[in-house]
Backbone as JSON, one array per atom type, in Angstrom:
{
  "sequence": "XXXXXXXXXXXXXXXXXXXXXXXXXXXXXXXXXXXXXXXXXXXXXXXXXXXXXXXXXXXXXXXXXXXXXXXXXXXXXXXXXXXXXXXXXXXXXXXXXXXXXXXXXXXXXXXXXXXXXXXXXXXXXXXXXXXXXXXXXXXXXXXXXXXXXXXXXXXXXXXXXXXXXXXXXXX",
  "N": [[5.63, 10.21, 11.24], [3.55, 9.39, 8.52], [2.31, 6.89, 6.07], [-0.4, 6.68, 3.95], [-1.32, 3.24, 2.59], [-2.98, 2.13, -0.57], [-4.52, -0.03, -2.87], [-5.5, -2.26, -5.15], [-8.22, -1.38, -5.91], [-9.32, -1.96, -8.22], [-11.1, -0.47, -10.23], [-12.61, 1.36, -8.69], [-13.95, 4.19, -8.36], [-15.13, 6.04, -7.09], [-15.28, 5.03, -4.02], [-12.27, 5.09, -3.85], [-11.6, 7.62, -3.96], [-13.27, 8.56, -2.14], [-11.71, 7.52, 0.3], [-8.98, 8.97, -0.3], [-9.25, 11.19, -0.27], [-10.14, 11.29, 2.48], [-8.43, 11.07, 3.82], [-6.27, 12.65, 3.82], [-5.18, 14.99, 4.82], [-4.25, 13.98, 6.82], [-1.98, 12.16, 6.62], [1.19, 11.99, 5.68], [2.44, 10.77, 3.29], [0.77, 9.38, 0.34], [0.43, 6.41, -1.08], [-0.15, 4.26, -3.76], [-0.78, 1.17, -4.85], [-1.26, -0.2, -7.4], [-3.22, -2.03, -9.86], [-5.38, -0.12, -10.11], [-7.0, 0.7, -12.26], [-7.23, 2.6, -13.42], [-6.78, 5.46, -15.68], [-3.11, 7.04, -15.79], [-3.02, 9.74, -15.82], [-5.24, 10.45, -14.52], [-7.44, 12.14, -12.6], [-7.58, 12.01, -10.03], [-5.2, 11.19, -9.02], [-3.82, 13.89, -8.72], [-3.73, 14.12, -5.62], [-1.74, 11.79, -5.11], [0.56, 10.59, -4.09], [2.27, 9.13, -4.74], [2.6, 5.83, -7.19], [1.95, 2.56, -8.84], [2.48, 0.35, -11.59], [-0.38, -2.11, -12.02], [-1.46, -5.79, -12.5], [-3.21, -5.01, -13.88], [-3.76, -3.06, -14.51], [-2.98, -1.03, -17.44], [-2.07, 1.27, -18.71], [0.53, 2.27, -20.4], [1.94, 4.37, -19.19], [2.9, 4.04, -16.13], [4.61, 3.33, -14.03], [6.86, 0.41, -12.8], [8.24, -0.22, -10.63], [8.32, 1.91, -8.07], [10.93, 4.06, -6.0], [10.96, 5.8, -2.98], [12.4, 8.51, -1.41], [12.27, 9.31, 2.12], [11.86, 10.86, 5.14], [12.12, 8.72, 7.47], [13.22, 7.05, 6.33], [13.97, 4.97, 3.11], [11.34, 3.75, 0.7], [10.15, 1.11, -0.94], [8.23, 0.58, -3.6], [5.47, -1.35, -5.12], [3.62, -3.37, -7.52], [3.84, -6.35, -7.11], [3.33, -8.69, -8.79], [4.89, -8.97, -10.59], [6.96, -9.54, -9.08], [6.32, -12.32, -7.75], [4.66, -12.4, -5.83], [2.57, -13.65, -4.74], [3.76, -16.42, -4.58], [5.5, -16.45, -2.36], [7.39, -14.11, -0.21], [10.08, -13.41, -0.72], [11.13, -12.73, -3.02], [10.46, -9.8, -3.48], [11.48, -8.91, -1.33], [14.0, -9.03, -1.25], [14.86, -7.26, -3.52], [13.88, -5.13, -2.52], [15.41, -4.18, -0.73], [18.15, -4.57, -1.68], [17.26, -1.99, -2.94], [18.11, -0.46, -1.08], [16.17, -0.01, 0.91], [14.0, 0.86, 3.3], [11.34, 0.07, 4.11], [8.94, -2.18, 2.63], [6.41, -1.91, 0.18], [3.51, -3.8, -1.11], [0.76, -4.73, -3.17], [-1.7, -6.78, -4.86], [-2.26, -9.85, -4.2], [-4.18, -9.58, -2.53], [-4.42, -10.18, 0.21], [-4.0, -9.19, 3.26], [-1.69, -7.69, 5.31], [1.02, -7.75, 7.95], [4.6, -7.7, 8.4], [7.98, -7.75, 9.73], [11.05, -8.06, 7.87], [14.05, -8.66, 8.95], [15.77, -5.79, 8.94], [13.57, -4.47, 7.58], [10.16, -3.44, 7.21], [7.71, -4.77, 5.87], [4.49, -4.78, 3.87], [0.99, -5.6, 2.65], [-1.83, -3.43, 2.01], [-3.8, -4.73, 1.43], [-7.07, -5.26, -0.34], [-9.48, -2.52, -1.96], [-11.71, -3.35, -3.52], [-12.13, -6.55, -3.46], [-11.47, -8.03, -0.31], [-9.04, -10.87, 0.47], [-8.52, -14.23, 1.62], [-8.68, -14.57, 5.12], [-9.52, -11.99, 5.98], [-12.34, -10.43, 5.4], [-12.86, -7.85, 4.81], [-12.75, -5.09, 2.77], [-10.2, -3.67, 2.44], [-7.59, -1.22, 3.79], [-4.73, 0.56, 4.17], [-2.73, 2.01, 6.85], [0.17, 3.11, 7.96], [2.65, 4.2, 10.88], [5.22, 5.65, 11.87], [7.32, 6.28, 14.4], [10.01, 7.33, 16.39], [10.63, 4.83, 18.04], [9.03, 2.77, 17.48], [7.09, 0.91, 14.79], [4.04, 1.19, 13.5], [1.22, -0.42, 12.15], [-1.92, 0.07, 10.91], [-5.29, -1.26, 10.2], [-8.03, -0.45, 7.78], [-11.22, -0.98, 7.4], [-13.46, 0.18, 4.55], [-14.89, 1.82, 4.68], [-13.64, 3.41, 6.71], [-13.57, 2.47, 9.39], [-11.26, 1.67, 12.18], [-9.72, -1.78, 12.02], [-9.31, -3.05, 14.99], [-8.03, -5.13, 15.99], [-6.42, -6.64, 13.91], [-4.22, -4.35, 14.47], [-0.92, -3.8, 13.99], [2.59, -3.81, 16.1], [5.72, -3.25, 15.84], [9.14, -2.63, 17.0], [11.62, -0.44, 15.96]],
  "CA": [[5.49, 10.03, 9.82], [2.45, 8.06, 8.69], [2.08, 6.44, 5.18], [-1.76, 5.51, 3.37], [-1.37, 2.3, 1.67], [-3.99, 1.53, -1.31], [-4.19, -1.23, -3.4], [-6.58, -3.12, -5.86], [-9.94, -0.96, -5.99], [-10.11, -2.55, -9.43], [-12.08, 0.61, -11.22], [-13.84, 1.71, -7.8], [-13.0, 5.28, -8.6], [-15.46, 7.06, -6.17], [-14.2, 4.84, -2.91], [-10.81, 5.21, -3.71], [-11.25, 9.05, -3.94], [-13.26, 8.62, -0.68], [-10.44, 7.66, 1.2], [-7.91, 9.49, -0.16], [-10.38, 12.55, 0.55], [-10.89, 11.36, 4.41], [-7.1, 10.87, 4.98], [-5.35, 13.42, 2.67], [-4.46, 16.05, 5.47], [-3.48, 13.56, 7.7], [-1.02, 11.56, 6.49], [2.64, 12.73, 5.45], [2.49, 10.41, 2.42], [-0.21, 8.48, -0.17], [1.07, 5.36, -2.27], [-1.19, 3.63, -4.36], [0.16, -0.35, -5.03], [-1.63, -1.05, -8.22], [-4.55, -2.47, -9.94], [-6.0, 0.84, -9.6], [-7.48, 0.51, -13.45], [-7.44, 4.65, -13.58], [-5.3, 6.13, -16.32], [-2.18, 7.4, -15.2], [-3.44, 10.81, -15.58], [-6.34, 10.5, -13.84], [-7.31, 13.28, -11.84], [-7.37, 11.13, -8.55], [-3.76, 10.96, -8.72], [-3.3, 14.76, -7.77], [-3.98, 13.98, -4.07], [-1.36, 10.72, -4.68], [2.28, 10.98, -3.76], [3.75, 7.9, -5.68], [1.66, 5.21, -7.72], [2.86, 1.62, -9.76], [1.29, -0.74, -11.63], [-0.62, -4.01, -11.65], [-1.65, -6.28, -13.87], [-4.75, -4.53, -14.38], [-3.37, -1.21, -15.21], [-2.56, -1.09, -18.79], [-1.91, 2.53, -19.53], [1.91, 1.94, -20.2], [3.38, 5.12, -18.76], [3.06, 3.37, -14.87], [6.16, 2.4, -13.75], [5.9, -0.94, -12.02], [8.68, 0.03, -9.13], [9.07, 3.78, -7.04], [11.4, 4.03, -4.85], [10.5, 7.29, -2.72], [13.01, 8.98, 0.02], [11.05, 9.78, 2.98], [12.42, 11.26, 6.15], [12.08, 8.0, 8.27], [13.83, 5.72, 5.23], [13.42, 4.95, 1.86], [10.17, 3.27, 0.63], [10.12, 0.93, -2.42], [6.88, 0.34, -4.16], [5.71, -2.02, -6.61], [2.3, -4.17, -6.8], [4.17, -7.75, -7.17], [2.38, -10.0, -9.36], [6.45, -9.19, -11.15], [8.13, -10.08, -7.71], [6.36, -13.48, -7.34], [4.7, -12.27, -3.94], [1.64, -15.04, -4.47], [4.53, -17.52, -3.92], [6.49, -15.68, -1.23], [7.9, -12.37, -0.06], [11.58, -13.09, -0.75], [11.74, -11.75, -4.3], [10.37, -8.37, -3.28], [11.99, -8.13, 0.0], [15.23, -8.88, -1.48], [15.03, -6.1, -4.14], [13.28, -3.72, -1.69], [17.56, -4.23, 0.49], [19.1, -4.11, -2.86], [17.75, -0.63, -3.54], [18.47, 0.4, 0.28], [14.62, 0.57, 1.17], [13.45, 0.39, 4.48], [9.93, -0.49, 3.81], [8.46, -2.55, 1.12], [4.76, -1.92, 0.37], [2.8, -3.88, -2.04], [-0.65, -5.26, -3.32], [-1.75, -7.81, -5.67], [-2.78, -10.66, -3.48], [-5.62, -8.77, -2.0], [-4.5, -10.25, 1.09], [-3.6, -7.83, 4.14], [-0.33, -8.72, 6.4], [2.38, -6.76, 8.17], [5.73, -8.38, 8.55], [9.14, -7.72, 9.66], [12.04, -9.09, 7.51], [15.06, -8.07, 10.2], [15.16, -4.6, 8.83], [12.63, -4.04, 5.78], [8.81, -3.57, 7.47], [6.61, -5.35, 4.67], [3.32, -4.22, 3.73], [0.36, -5.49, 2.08], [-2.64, -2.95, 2.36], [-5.26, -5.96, 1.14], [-7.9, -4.75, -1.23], [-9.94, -1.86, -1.81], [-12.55, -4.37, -4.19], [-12.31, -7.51, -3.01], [-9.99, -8.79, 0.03], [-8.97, -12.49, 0.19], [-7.83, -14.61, 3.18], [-9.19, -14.55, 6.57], [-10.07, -10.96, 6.56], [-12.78, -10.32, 4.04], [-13.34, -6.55, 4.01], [-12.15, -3.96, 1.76], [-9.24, -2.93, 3.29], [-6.48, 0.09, 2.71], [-3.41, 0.6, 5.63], [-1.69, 3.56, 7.54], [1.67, 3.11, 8.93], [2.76, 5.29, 11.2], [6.39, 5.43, 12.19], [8.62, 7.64, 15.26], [11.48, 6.89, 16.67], [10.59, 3.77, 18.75], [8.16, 2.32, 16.56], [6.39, 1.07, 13.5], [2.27, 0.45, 13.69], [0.18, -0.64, 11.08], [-3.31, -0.31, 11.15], [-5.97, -1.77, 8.75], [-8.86, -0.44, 8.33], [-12.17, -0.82, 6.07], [-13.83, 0.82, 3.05], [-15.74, 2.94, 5.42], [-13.14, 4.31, 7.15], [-13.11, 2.09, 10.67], [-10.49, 1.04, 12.58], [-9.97, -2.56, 12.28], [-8.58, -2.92, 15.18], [-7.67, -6.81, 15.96], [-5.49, -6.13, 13.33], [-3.19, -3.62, 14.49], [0.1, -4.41, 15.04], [3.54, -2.96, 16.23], [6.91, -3.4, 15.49], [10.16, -1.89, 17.48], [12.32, 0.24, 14.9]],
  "C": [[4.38, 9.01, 9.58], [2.45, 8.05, 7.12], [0.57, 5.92, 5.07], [-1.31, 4.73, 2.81], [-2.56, 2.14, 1.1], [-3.43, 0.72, -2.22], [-5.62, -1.75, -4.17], [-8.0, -2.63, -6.05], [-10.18, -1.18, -7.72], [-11.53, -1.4, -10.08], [-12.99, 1.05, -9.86], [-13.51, 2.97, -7.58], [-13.79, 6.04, -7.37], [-14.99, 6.45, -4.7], [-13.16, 4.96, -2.84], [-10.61, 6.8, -3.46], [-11.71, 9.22, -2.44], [-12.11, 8.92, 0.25], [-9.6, 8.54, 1.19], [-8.31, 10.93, 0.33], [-9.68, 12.88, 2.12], [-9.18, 11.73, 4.92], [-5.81, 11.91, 4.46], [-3.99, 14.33, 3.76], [-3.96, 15.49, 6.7], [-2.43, 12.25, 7.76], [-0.01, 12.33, 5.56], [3.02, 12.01, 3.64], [1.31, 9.56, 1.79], [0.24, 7.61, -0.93], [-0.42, 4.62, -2.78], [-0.14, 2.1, -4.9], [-0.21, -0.75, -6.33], [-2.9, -1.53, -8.43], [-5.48, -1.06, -9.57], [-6.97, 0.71, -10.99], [-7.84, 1.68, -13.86], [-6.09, 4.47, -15.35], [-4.79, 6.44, -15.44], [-2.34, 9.27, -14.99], [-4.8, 11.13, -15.18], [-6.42, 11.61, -13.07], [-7.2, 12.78, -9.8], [-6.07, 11.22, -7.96], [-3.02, 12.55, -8.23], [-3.11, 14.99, -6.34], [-2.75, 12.51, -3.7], [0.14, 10.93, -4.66], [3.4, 9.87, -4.83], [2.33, 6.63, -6.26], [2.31, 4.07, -9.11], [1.74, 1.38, -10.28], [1.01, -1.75, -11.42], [-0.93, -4.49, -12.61], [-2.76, -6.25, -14.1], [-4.78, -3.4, -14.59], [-2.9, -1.47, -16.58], [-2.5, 0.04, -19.55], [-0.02, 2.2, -18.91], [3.08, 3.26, -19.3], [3.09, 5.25, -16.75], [4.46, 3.27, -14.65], [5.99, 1.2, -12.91], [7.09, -0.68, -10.3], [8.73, 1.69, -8.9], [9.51, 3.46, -6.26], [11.51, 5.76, -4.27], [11.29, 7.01, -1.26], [12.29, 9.68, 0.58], [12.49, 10.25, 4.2], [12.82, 10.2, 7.45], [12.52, 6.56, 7.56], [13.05, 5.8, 3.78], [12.37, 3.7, 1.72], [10.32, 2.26, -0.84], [8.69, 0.29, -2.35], [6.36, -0.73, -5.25], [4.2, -3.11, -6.02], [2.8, -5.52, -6.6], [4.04, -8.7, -7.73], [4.16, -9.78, -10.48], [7.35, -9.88, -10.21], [7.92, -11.49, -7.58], [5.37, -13.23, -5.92], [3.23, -13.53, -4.12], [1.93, -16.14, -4.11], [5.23, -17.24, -2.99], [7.14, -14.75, -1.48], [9.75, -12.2, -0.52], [12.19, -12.6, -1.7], [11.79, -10.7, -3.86], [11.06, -8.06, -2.07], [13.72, -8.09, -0.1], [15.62, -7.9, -2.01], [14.56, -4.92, -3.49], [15.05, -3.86, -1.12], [18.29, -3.9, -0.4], [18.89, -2.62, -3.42], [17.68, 0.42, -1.9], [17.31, 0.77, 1.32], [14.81, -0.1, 2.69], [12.05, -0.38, 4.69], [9.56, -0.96, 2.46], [6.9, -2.53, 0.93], [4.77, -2.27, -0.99], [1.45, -4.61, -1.83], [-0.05, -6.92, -3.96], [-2.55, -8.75, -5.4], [-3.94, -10.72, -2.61], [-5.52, -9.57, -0.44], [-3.74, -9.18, 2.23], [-2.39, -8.86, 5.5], [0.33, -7.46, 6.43], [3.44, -7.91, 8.66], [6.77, -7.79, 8.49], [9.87, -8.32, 9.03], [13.46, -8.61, 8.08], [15.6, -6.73, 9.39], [14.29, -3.92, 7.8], [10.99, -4.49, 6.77], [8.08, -3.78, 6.05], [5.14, -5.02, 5.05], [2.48, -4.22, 2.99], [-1.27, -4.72, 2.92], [-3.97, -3.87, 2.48], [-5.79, -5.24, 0.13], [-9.38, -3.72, -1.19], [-11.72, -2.43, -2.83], [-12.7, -5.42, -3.74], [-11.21, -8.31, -2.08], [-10.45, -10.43, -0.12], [-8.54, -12.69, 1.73], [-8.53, -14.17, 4.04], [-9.57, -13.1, 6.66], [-10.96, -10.78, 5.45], [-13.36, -9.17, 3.78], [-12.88, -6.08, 3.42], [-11.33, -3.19, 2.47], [-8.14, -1.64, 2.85], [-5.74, -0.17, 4.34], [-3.1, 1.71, 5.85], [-0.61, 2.83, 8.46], [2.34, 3.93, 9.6], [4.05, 4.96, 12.09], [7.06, 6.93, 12.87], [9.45, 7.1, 15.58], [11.67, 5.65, 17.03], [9.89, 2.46, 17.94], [7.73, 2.18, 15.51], [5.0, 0.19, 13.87], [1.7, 0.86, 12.43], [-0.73, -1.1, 11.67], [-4.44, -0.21, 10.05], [-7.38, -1.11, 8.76], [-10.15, -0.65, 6.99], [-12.45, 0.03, 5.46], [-14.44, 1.91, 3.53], [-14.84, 4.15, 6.42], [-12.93, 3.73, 9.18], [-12.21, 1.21, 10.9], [-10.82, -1.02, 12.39], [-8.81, -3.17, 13.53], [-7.84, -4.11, 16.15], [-6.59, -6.76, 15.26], [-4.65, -5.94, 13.28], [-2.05, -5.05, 14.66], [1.6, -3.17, 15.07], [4.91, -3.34, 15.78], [8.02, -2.49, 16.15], [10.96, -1.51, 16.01], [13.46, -0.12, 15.7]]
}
């Protein structure tokens, strides 16, 4: 099962379609985190599986959480700048357990991290406009989860591995 994560391309409508282009037929799911600054009926969004907002979306019919059943657990979604995640992960990782989620993916912070919280894999993609923190490209994520495992891998605007990066996680 592999998940795209996007996040924050702040109005960058032809890279964001890029990607979702390059990686469409090979991933099992597409989330978008927010800050995308599209309408909600954008045409971008036919290629997108699930999609919140941020606080740079302002077409009101967003929803700010999805929670999407997947075959390898449920997923909750949401960009964060509601959760608190600029001050720490424990709002969102609490309400990602409270609605049964296995994975919590969000933006906001334009910084890029994977983290275990003893069973909820956390997931910020970073930014598709401008990342922050120690990595400073334009990043997006794929997660790719089987039986043994969960790997996230980051990669830039262009489409290469970053792959320092990676990391793994036992399921």
């Amino acid at each position: 099962m592999k998940f795209l994560l996007l996040s924050d391309n702040h109005g960058r409508w032809p890279q964001t379609h890029e990607v979702i282009q390059q990686w469409r037929g090979k991933v099992d799911y597409i989330f978008h985190l927010g800050d995308s600054e599209f309408a909600y009926d954008d045409p971008i969004w036919e290629d997108v599986d699930a999609k919140v907002t941020g606080n740079m979306d302002f077409d009101p019919d967003y929803p700010f959480v999805e929670v999407v059943e997947t075959p390898v657990g449920r997923v909750f979604l949401a960009h964060g700048h509601q959760h608190g995640v600029n001050h720490g992960l424990e709002n969102i990782v609490s309400q990602a357990r409270e609605a049964g989620a296995s994975y919590v993916f969000h933006g906001h912070t334009h910084v890029l991290y994977a983290k275990r919280f003893d069973d909820i894999l956390a997931v910020n993609p970073g930014s598709l406009n401008h990342s922050r923190g120690m990595v400073r490209n334009r990043t997006y994520a794929v997660v790719t989860v089987d039986e043994a495992k969960q790997r996230v891998e980051f990669y830039d605007e262009s489409g290469d591995l970053l792959d320092q990066l990676t990391q793994e996680f036992e399921r």
